[in-house]
Amino acid sequence: QVQLVESGGGLVQPGGSLRLSCVASGSIFSINAMRWSRQAPGKEREWVASITSGGSVNYADSVKGRFTISRDDSPKNAVYLQMDNLKPEDTAVYYCNADIKVTMFFMKSYWGQGTQVTVSS
């Protein structure tokens, strides 16, 4: 069984920074793309950033220039989201997501349980 566990959320003032971490564990053959998404109260979940196995990154326009996604492959199997110059509108539950091969021929998308980020003075 594969699990994704996020950490690093919390309360921060506007203009502050947080670094989210997400670690994948279990029976993992390899990991393809890894992503961060978020869901604010009363809104749909939205994609924030993604990183391929080759290291190519993409960001939503709303976070471009403020957030940085990175990853550590095996054995850590982790993805990170460095969030700088945070704004109140960044307040949300942040989820990591990864496309994981559990065998050479079987890949599945897994989600973490989420970590709360609150930006408020």
CSV table of N, CA, C and O in Angstrom, one decimal:
chain,number,residue,atom,x,y,z
A,1,GLN,N,0.8,-1.2,0.0
A,1,GLN,CA,0.0,0.0,0.0
A,1,GLN,C,0.9,1.2,0.0
A,1,GLN,O,1.9,1.3,0.6
A,2,VAL,N,0.4,2.3,-0.7
A,2,VAL,CA,1.2,3.5,-0.8
A,2,VAL,C,0.5,4.6,0.0
A,2,VAL,O,-0.7,4.7,-0.1
A,3,GLN,N,1.3,5.4,0.7
A,3,GLN,CA,0.7,6.5,1.4
A,3,GLN,C,1.5,7.8,1.1
A,3,GLN,O,2.7,7.8,0.9
A,4,LEU,N,0.8,8.9,1.0
A,4,LEU,CA,1.4,10.2,0.9
A,4,LEU,C,1.0,11.0,2.2
A,4,LEU,O,-0.2,11.1,2.5
A,5,VAL,N,2.0,11.6,2.8
A,5,VAL,CA,1.8,12.3,4.1
A,5,VAL,C,2.4,13.7,4.0
A,5,VAL,O,3.6,13.8,3.8
A,6,GLU,N,1.5,14.7,4.1
A,6,GLU,CA,1.9,16.1,4.0
A,6,GLU,C,2.3,16.6,5.4
A,6,GLU,O,1.7,16.1,6.4
A,7,SER,N,3.1,17.6,5.5
A,7,SER,CA,3.4,18.3,6.7
A,7,SER,C,3.9,19.7,6.4
A,7,SER,O,4.2,20.0,5.2
A,8,GLY,N,3.9,20.6,7.4
A,8,GLY,CA,4.5,21.9,7.2
A,8,GLY,C,3.5,23.0,7.2
A,8,GLY,O,3.9,24.2,7.1
A,9,GLY,N,2.2,22.7,7.2
A,9,GLY,CA,1.2,23.8,7.2
A,9,GLY,C,1.2,24.5,8.6
A,9,GLY,O,1.8,24.1,9.5
A,10,GLY,N,0.4,25.6,8.6
A,10,GLY,CA,0.3,26.4,9.8
A,10,GLY,C,-0.3,27.7,9.6
A,10,GLY,O,-0.8,28.0,8.5
A,11,LEU,N,-0.1,28.6,10.6
A,11,LEU,CA,-0.6,30.0,10.5
A,11,LEU,C,0.6,30.9,10.3
A,11,LEU,O,1.6,30.8,11.0
A,12,VAL,N,0.5,31.8,9.3
A,12,VAL,CA,1.5,32.7,9.0
A,12,VAL,C,0.9,34.1,8.6
A,12,VAL,O,-0.2,34.1,8.1
A,13,GLN,N,1.7,35.1,8.9
A,13,GLN,CA,1.2,36.5,8.5
A,13,GLN,C,1.4,36.7,7.1
A,13,GLN,O,2.3,36.1,6.4
A,14,PRO,N,0.6,37.6,6.5
A,14,PRO,CA,0.8,38.0,5.1
A,14,PRO,C,2.3,38.5,4.9
A,14,PRO,O,2.9,39.2,5.7
A,15,GLY,N,2.8,38.0,3.7
A,15,GLY,CA,4.2,38.3,3.4
A,15,GLY,C,5.2,37.3,4.0
A,15,GLY,O,6.4,37.3,3.6
A,16,GLY,N,4.7,36.4,4.8
A,16,GLY,CA,5.6,35.3,5.4
A,16,GLY,C,5.8,34.2,4.4
A,16,GLY,O,5.3,34.1,3.3
A,17,SER,N,6.5,33.1,5.0
A,17,SER,CA,6.8,32.0,4.2
A,17,SER,C,6.5,30.7,4.9
A,17,SER,O,6.5,30.7,6.2
A,18,LEU,N,6.2,29.6,4.2
A,18,LEU,CA,6.1,28.3,4.7
A,18,LEU,C,6.7,27.3,3.7
A,18,LEU,O,6.7,27.6,2.5
A,19,ARG,N,7.1,26.2,4.2
A,19,ARG,CA,7.6,25.1,3.3
A,19,ARG,C,6.8,23.8,3.6
A,19,ARG,O,6.9,23.3,4.7
A,20,LEU,N,6.1,23.4,2.6
A,20,LEU,CA,5.3,22.1,2.8
A,20,LEU,C,6.1,21.0,2.3
A,20,LEU,O,6.9,21.1,1.3
A,21,SER,N,6.0,19.8,3.0
A,21,SER,CA,6.6,18.6,2.6
A,21,SER,C,5.6,17.5,2.4
A,21,SER,O,4.6,17.5,3.0
A,22,CYS,N,5.9,16.6,1.5
A,22,CYS,CA,5.0,15.4,1.3
A,22,CYS,C,5.9,14.2,1.0
A,22,CYS,O,6.7,14.3,0.0
A,23,VAL,N,5.8,13.2,1.8
A,23,VAL,CA,6.6,12.0,1.6
A,23,VAL,C,5.7,10.8,1.2
A,23,VAL,O,4.7,10.6,1.9
A,24,ALA,N,6.2,10.1,0.2
A,24,ALA,CA,5.5,8.9,-0.2
A,24,ALA,C,6.2,7.7,0.4
A,24,ALA,O,7.4,7.6,0.4
A,25,SER,N,5.4,6.8,0.9
A,25,SER,CA,6.0,5.5,1.4
A,25,SER,C,5.2,4.3,1.0
A,25,SER,O,4.0,4.5,0.6
A,26,GLY,N,5.8,3.2,1.1
A,26,GLY,CA,5.1,1.9,0.8
A,26,GLY,C,5.8,1.2,-0.4
A,26,GLY,O,7.0,1.5,-0.6
A,27,SER,N,5.1,0.4,-1.1
A,27,SER,CA,5.7,-0.4,-2.2
A,27,SER,C,5.7,0.5,-3.4
A,27,SER,O,4.8,0.5,-4.2
A,28,ILE,N,6.8,1.1,-3.6
A,28,ILE,CA,7.0,2.1,-4.7
A,28,ILE,C,8.1,1.6,-5.7
A,28,ILE,O,9.2,1.4,-5.3
A,29,PHE,N,7.7,1.5,-7.0
A,29,PHE,CA,8.7,1.1,-8.0
A,29,PHE,C,9.4,2.4,-8.5
A,29,PHE,O,10.6,2.5,-8.6
A,30,SER,N,8.5,3.4,-8.9
A,30,SER,CA,9.1,4.7,-9.3
A,30,SER,C,7.9,5.7,-9.2
A,30,SER,O,6.8,5.3,-9.1
A,31,ILE,N,8.3,7.0,-9.2
A,31,ILE,CA,7.3,8.1,-9.2
A,31,ILE,C,7.4,8.9,-10.4
A,31,ILE,O,8.5,9.4,-10.7
A,32,ASN,N,6.3,9.2,-11.1
A,32,ASN,CA,6.3,10.1,-12.2
A,32,ASN,C,6.0,11.5,-11.7
A,32,ASN,O,6.7,12.0,-10.9
A,33,ALA,N,5.0,12.1,-12.3
A,33,ALA,CA,4.7,13.5,-11.9
A,33,ALA,C,4.3,13.6,-10.4
A,33,ALA,O,3.6,12.7,-9.9
A,34,MET,N,4.6,14.7,-9.8
A,34,MET,CA,4.2,15.1,-8.4
A,34,MET,C,3.6,16.5,-8.5
A,34,MET,O,4.1,17.3,-9.2
A,35,ARG,N,2.5,16.7,-7.7
A,35,ARG,CA,1.8,17.9,-7.8
A,35,ARG,C,1.4,18.4,-6.4
A,35,ARG,O,1.2,17.6,-5.5
A,36,TRP,N,1.1,19.7,-6.3
A,36,TRP,CA,0.4,20.3,-5.2
A,36,TRP,C,-0.9,20.9,-5.7
A,36,TRP,O,-0.9,21.6,-6.8
A,37,SER,N,-2.0,20.8,-5.0
A,37,SER,CA,-3.3,21.4,-5.2
A,37,SER,C,-3.7,22.0,-3.9
A,37,SER,O,-3.2,21.7,-2.9
A,38,ARG,N,-4.8,22.8,-4.0
A,38,ARG,CA,-5.3,23.4,-2.8
A,38,ARG,C,-6.8,23.6,-2.9
A,38,ARG,O,-7.3,23.7,-4.0
A,39,GLN,N,-7.5,23.7,-1.8
A,39,GLN,CA,-8.9,23.9,-1.7
A,39,GLN,C,-9.2,24.8,-0.6
A,39,GLN,O,-9.0,24.6,0.6
A,40,ALA,N,-9.7,26.0,-1.0
A,40,ALA,CA,-10.2,27.0,0.0
A,40,ALA,C,-11.6,26.8,0.4
A,40,ALA,O,-12.4,26.1,-0.4
A,41,PRO,N,-12.0,27.2,1.5
A,41,PRO,CA,-13.4,27.0,2.0
A,41,PRO,C,-14.4,27.5,0.9
A,41,PRO,O,-14.3,28.6,0.4
A,42,GLY,N,-15.4,26.7,0.6
A,42,GLY,CA,-16.4,27.0,-0.3
A,42,GLY,C,-16.0,27.1,-1.8
A,42,GLY,O,-16.8,27.5,-2.7
A,43,LYS,N,-14.8,26.6,-2.1
A,43,LYS,CA,-14.3,26.7,-3.5
A,43,LYS,C,-13.9,25.2,-3.9
A,43,LYS,O,-13.6,24.4,-3.1
A,44,GLU,N,-13.8,25.1,-5.2
A,44,GLU,CA,-13.3,23.8,-5.7
A,44,GLU,C,-11.8,23.7,-5.6
A,44,GLU,O,-11.1,24.7,-5.5
A,45,ARG,N,-11.3,22.4,-5.6
A,45,ARG,CA,-9.9,22.2,-5.5
A,45,ARG,C,-9.2,22.7,-6.8
A,45,ARG,O,-9.7,22.5,-7.9
A,46,GLU,N,-8.1,23.4,-6.6
A,46,GLU,CA,-7.4,23.9,-7.8
A,46,GLU,C,-5.9,23.5,-7.8
A,46,GLU,O,-5.3,23.4,-6.7
A,47,TRP,N,-5.4,23.2,-9.0
A,47,TRP,CA,-4.0,22.9,-9.1
A,47,TRP,C,-3.1,24.1,-8.9
A,47,TRP,O,-3.4,25.2,-9.3
A,48,VAL,N,-2.0,23.8,-8.2
A,48,VAL,CA,-1.1,24.9,-7.8
A,48,VAL,C,0.3,24.8,-8.6
A,48,VAL,O,0.8,25.7,-9.2
A,49,ALA,N,0.9,23.6,-8.6
A,49,ALA,CA,2.2,23.4,-9.2
A,49,ALA,C,2.4,21.9,-9.4
A,49,ALA,O,1.8,21.0,-8.8
A,50,SER,N,3.3,21.6,-10.4
A,50,SER,CA,3.6,20.3,-10.7
A,50,SER,C,5.1,20.2,-11.1
A,50,SER,O,5.7,21.1,-11.6
A,51,ILE,N,5.6,19.0,-10.9
A,51,ILE,CA,7.0,18.7,-11.3
A,51,ILE,C,7.1,17.3,-11.9
A,51,ILE,O,6.6,16.4,-11.3
A,52,THR,N,7.7,17.2,-13.1
A,52,THR,CA,7.9,15.9,-13.7
A,52,THR,C,9.0,15.1,-13.1
A,52,THR,O,9.8,15.6,-12.3
A,53,SER,N,9.2,13.8,-13.5
A,53,SER,CA,10.3,13.0,-13.0
A,53,SER,C,11.6,13.6,-13.6
A,53,SER,O,12.7,13.4,-13.0
A,54,GLY,N,11.5,14.3,-14.7
A,54,GLY,CA,12.7,14.9,-15.2
A,54,GLY,C,13.1,16.3,-14.6
A,54,GLY,O,14.1,16.9,-15.0
A,55,GLY,N,12.2,16.8,-13.8
A,55,GLY,CA,12.4,18.1,-13.1
A,55,GLY,C,11.8,19.3,-13.8
A,55,GLY,O,12.0,20.4,-13.3
A,56,SER,N,11.0,19.1,-14.8
A,56,SER,CA,10.3,20.2,-15.4
A,56,SER,C,9.1,20.7,-14.5
A,56,SER,O,8.4,19.8,-13.9
A,57,VAL,N,9.0,22.0,-14.3
A,57,VAL,CA,8.0,22.5,-13.4
A,57,VAL,C,7.0,23.4,-14.1
A,57,VAL,O,7.3,24.0,-15.1
A,58,ASN,N,5.8,23.5,-13.5
A,58,ASN,CA,4.8,24.4,-14.0
A,58,ASN,C,4.0,24.9,-12.8
A,58,ASN,O,3.9,24.2,-11.8
A,59,TYR,N,3.5,26.1,-12.9
A,59,TYR,CA,2.8,26.8,-11.8
A,59,TYR,C,1.5,27.4,-12.3
A,59,TYR,O,1.5,27.9,-13.4
A,60,ALA,N,0.5,27.5,-11.4
A,60,ALA,CA,-0.6,28.3,-11.7
A,60,ALA,C,-0.2,29.8,-11.7
A,60,ALA,O,0.7,30.2,-11.0
A,61,ASP,N,-0.9,30.6,-12.5
A,61,ASP,CA,-0.6,32.0,-12.6
A,61,ASP,C,-0.6,32.7,-11.2
A,61,ASP,O,0.1,33.6,-11.0
A,62,SER,N,-1.5,32.2,-10.4
A,62,SER,CA,-1.8,32.9,-9.1
A,62,SER,C,-0.6,32.8,-8.1
A,62,SER,O,-0.5,33.5,-7.2
A,63,VAL,N,0.3,31.8,-8.4
A,63,VAL,CA,1.4,31.6,-7.5
A,63,VAL,C,2.8,31.7,-8.1
A,63,VAL,O,3.8,31.7,-7.5
A,64,LYS,N,2.8,31.9,-9.4
A,64,LYS,CA,4.0,32.1,-10.2
A,64,LYS,C,4.9,33.2,-9.6
A,64,LYS,O,4.4,34.3,-9.4
A,65,GLY,N,6.2,32.9,-9.4
A,65,GLY,CA,7.1,33.9,-8.8
A,65,GLY,C,7.1,33.9,-7.3
A,65,GLY,O,8.0,34.6,-6.7
A,66,ARG,N,6.1,33.2,-6.7
A,66,ARG,CA,6.1,33.2,-5.2
A,66,ARG,C,6.3,31.8,-4.6
A,66,ARG,O,6.9,31.7,-3.5
A,67,PHE,N,5.9,30.8,-5.3
A,67,PHE,CA,6.0,29.4,-4.9
A,67,PHE,C,7.0,28.7,-5.7
A,67,PHE,O,7.2,28.9,-6.9
A,68,THR,N,7.7,27.7,-5.1
A,68,THR,CA,8.7,26.9,-5.8
A,68,THR,C,8.5,25.4,-5.4
A,68,THR,O,8.5,25.1,-4.2
A,69,ILE,N,8.3,24.6,-6.4
A,69,ILE,CA,8.1,23.2,-6.2
A,69,ILE,C,9.4,22.5,-6.5
A,69,ILE,O,10.2,22.9,-7.4
A,70,SER,N,9.8,21.5,-5.7
A,70,SER,CA,11.0,20.7,-5.9
A,70,SER,C,10.7,19.3,-5.4
A,70,SER,O,9.7,19.0,-4.7
A,71,ARG,N,11.6,18.3,-5.7
A,71,ARG,CA,11.4,17.0,-5.3
A,71,ARG,C,12.8,16.3,-4.9
A,71,ARG,O,13.8,16.7,-5.4
A,72,ASP,N,12.7,15.3,-4.1
A,72,ASP,CA,13.8,14.4,-3.8
A,72,ASP,C,13.3,13.0,-4.1
A,72,ASP,O,12.4,12.5,-3.5
A,73,ASP,N,14.0,12.4,-5.1
A,73,ASP,CA,13.6,11.0,-5.5
A,73,ASP,C,14.1,10.0,-4.5
A,73,ASP,O,14.7,10.3,-3.4
A,74,SER,N,14.0,8.7,-4.9
A,74,SER,CA,14.4,7.6,-4.0
A,74,SER,C,15.7,7.9,-3.4
A,74,SER,O,16.7,8.2,-4.1
A,75,PRO,N,15.9,7.6,-2.0
A,75,PRO,CA,15.0,6.9,-1.2
A,75,PRO,C,14.0,7.9,-0.5
A,75,PRO,O,13.1,7.4,0.2
A,76,LYS,N,14.2,9.2,-0.5
A,76,LYS,CA,13.3,10.1,0.2
A,76,LYS,C,11.8,10.1,-0.4
A,76,LYS,O,10.9,10.2,0.4
A,77,ASN,N,11.7,10.0,-1.7
A,77,ASN,CA,10.4,10.0,-2.4
A,77,ASN,C,9.5,11.2,-1.8
A,77,ASN,O,8.4,11.0,-1.4
A,78,ALA,N,10.1,12.4,-1.9
A,78,ALA,CA,9.4,13.6,-1.4
A,78,ALA,C,9.2,14.7,-2.4
A,78,ALA,O,10.0,14.8,-3.3
A,79,VAL,N,8.2,15.5,-2.2
A,79,VAL,CA,8.0,16.7,-2.9
A,79,VAL,C,7.7,17.8,-2.0
A,79,VAL,O,7.2,17.6,-0.9
A,80,TYR,N,8.2,19.0,-2.3
A,80,TYR,CA,8.2,20.1,-1.4
A,80,TYR,C,7.5,21.3,-2.1
A,80,TYR,O,7.5,21.4,-3.4
A,81,LEU,N,7.0,22.2,-1.4
A,81,LEU,CA,6.4,23.5,-1.9
A,81,LEU,C,6.9,24.6,-1.0
A,81,LEU,O,6.4,24.7,0.1
A,82,GLN,N,7.8,25.4,-1.5
A,82,GLN,CA,8.3,26.6,-0.8
A,82,GLN,C,7.4,27.7,-1.2
A,82,GLN,O,7.3,28.1,-2.3
A,83,MET,N,6.7,28.3,-0.2
A,83,MET,CA,5.7,29.3,-0.4
A,83,MET,C,6.3,30.6,0.2
A,83,MET,O,6.4,30.7,1.5
A,84,ASP,N,6.5,31.6,-0.6
A,84,ASP,CA,7.0,32.9,-0.1
A,84,ASP,C,6.0,34.0,-0.4
A,84,ASP,O,5.1,33.8,-1.3
A,85,ASN,N,6.1,35.1,0.3
A,85,ASN,CA,5.3,36.3,0.0
A,85,ASN,C,3.8,35.8,0.1
A,85,ASN,O,3.0,36.2,-0.8
A,86,LEU,N,3.4,35.1,1.1
A,86,LEU,CA,2.1,34.6,1.2
A,86,LEU,C,1.0,35.6,1.3
A,86,LEU,O,1.3,36.7,2.0
A,87,LYS,N,-0.1,35.4,0.8
A,87,LYS,CA,-1.3,36.3,0.8
A,87,LYS,C,-2.5,35.7,1.4
A,87,LYS,O,-2.6,34.4,1.4
A,88,PRO,N,-3.4,36.4,2.0
A,88,PRO,CA,-4.6,35.8,2.6
A,88,PRO,C,-5.3,34.9,1.6
A,88,PRO,O,-5.9,33.9,2.1
A,89,GLU,N,-5.3,35.2,0.3
A,89,GLU,CA,-6.0,34.3,-0.6
A,89,GLU,C,-5.3,33.0,-0.9
A,89,GLU,O,-5.8,32.1,-1.6
A,90,ASP,N,-4.1,32.8,-0.3
A,90,ASP,CA,-3.5,31.5,-0.3
A,90,ASP,C,-4.0,30.6,0.8
A,90,ASP,O,-3.6,29.4,0.8
A,91,THR,N,-4.8,31.1,1.6
A,91,THR,CA,-5.4,30.2,2.7
A,91,THR,C,-6.2,29.1,2.1
A,91,THR,O,-7.1,29.3,1.3
A,92,ALA,N,-5.9,27.9,2.5
A,92,ALA,CA,-6.5,26.7,1.9
A,92,ALA,C,-5.9,25.4,2.6
A,92,ALA,O,-4.9,25.5,3.3
A,93,VAL,N,-6.6,24.3,2.3
A,93,VAL,CA,-6.0,23.0,2.6
A,93,VAL,C,-5.1,22.6,1.4
A,93,VAL,O,-5.7,22.6,0.3
A,94,TYR,N,-3.9,22.3,1.6
A,94,TYR,CA,-3.0,22.0,0.5
A,94,TYR,C,-2.8,20.4,0.5
A,94,TYR,O,-2.5,19.8,1.5
A,95,TYR,N,-2.9,19.9,-0.8
A,95,TYR,CA,-2.8,18.4,-1.0
A,95,TYR,C,-1.7,18.1,-1.9
A,95,TYR,O,-1.5,18.8,-2.9
A,96,CYS,N,-0.9,17.1,-1.6
A,96,CYS,CA,0.0,16.6,-2.6
A,96,CYS,C,-0.6,15.4,-3.3
A,96,CYS,O,-1.5,14.7,-2.8
A,97,ASN,N,-0.1,15.2,-4.5
A,97,ASN,CA,-0.6,14.1,-5.4
A,97,ASN,C,0.5,13.6,-6.3
A,97,ASN,O,1.4,14.4,-6.7
A,98,ALA,N,0.6,12.3,-6.5
A,98,ALA,CA,1.7,11.8,-7.2
A,98,ALA,C,1.2,10.6,-8.0
A,98,ALA,O,0.4,9.8,-7.6
A,99,ASP,N,1.8,10.4,-9.2
A,99,ASP,CA,1.6,9.3,-10.1
A,99,ASP,C,2.7,8.3,-9.8
A,99,ASP,O,3.8,8.5,-10.2
A,100,ILE,N,2.3,7.2,-9.2
A,100,ILE,CA,3.2,6.2,-8.6
A,100,ILE,C,3.1,4.9,-9.3
A,100,ILE,O,2.0,4.3,-9.4
A,101,LYS,N,4.2,4.3,-9.8
A,101,LYS,CA,4.2,3.0,-10.3
A,101,LYS,C,4.5,2.1,-9.1
A,101,LYS,O,5.6,2.2,-8.4
A,102,VAL,N,3.6,1.1,-8.8
A,102,VAL,CA,3.9,0.1,-7.8
A,102,VAL,C,4.6,-1.1,-8.4
A,102,VAL,O,5.2,-1.9,-7.7
A,103,THR,N,4.4,-1.3,-9.7
A,103,THR,CA,5.2,-2.3,-10.4
A,103,THR,C,5.6,-1.6,-11.7
A,103,THR,O,5.2,-0.5,-12.0
A,104,MET,N,6.4,-2.2,-12.6
A,104,MET,CA,6.9,-1.6,-13.8
A,104,MET,C,5.7,-1.3,-14.7
A,104,MET,O,5.8,-0.4,-15.6
A,105,PHE,N,4.6,-2.0,-14.6
A,105,PHE,CA,3.5,-1.9,-15.5
A,105,PHE,C,2.2,-1.3,-15.0
A,105,PHE,O,1.2,-1.2,-15.7
A,106,PHE,N,2.2,-1.0,-13.7
A,106,PHE,CA,1.0,-0.5,-13.1
A,106,PHE,C,1.2,0.8,-12.4
A,106,PHE,O,2.0,0.9,-11.4
A,107,MET,N,0.5,1.9,-12.8
A,107,MET,CA,0.7,3.2,-12.2
A,107,MET,C,-0.7,3.7,-11.7
A,107,MET,O,-1.7,3.5,-12.4
A,108,LYS,N,-0.7,4.4,-10.6
A,108,LYS,CA,-1.9,4.9,-10.0
A,108,LYS,C,-1.6,6.3,-9.4
A,108,LYS,O,-0.5,6.6,-9.0
A,109,SER,N,-2.7,7.1,-9.4
A,109,SER,CA,-2.5,8.4,-8.8
A,109,SER,C,-2.9,8.4,-7.3
A,109,SER,O,-4.0,7.9,-7.0
A,110,TYR,N,-2.1,8.9,-6.4
A,110,TYR,CA,-2.3,8.9,-5.0
A,110,TYR,C,-2.4,10.3,-4.5
A,110,TYR,O,-1.7,11.2,-5.0
A,111,TRP,N,-3.2,10.5,-3.4
A,111,TRP,CA,-3.4,11.8,-2.8
A,111,TRP,C,-3.0,11.7,-1.3
A,111,TRP,O,-3.3,10.7,-0.6
A,112,GLY,N,-2.5,12.8,-0.8
A,112,GLY,CA,-2.3,12.9,0.7
A,112,GLY,C,-3.6,13.4,1.3
A,112,GLY,O,-4.6,13.6,0.7
A,113,GLN,N,-3.5,13.5,2.7
A,113,GLN,CA,-4.7,13.8,3.4
A,113,GLN,C,-4.9,15.4,3.6
A,113,GLN,O,-6.0,15.8,4.0
A,114,GLY,N,-3.9,16.1,3.2
A,114,GLY,CA,-4.0,17.6,3.2
A,114,GLY,C,-3.4,18.2,4.5
A,114,GLY,O,-3.3,17.6,5.5
A,115,THR,N,-2.9,19.4,4.3
A,115,THR,CA,-2.4,20.2,5.4
A,115,THR,C,-2.9,21.6,5.3
A,115,THR,O,-2.9,22.2,4.2
A,116,GLN,N,-3.3,22.2,6.4
A,116,GLN,CA,-4.0,23.5,6.4
A,116,GLN,C,-2.9,24.6,6.4
A,116,GLN,O,-2.0,24.6,7.2
A,117,VAL,N,-3.1,25.6,5.5
A,117,VAL,CA,-2.3,26.8,5.5
A,117,VAL,C,-3.3,28.0,5.7
A,117,VAL,O,-4.2,28.1,5.0
A,118,THR,N,-3.0,28.8,6.7
A,118,THR,CA,-3.8,29.9,7.0
A,118,THR,C,-2.9,31.2,7.0
A,118,THR,O,-1.9,31.2,7.7
A,119,VAL,N,-3.2,32.2,6.1
A,119,VAL,CA,-2.5,33.4,6.0
A,119,VAL,C,-3.3,34.5,6.6
A,119,VAL,O,-4.4,34.9,6.0
A,120,SER,N,-2.9,35.0,7.7
A,120,SER,CA,-3.8,36.0,8.4
A,120,SER,C,-2.9,36.8,9.4
A,120,SER,O,-2.0,36.3,10.0
A,121,SER,N,-3.3,38.1,9.5
A,121,SER,CA,-2.6,38.9,10.5
A,121,SER,C,-3.4,38.9,11.9
A,121,SER,O,-2.9,39.5,12.8
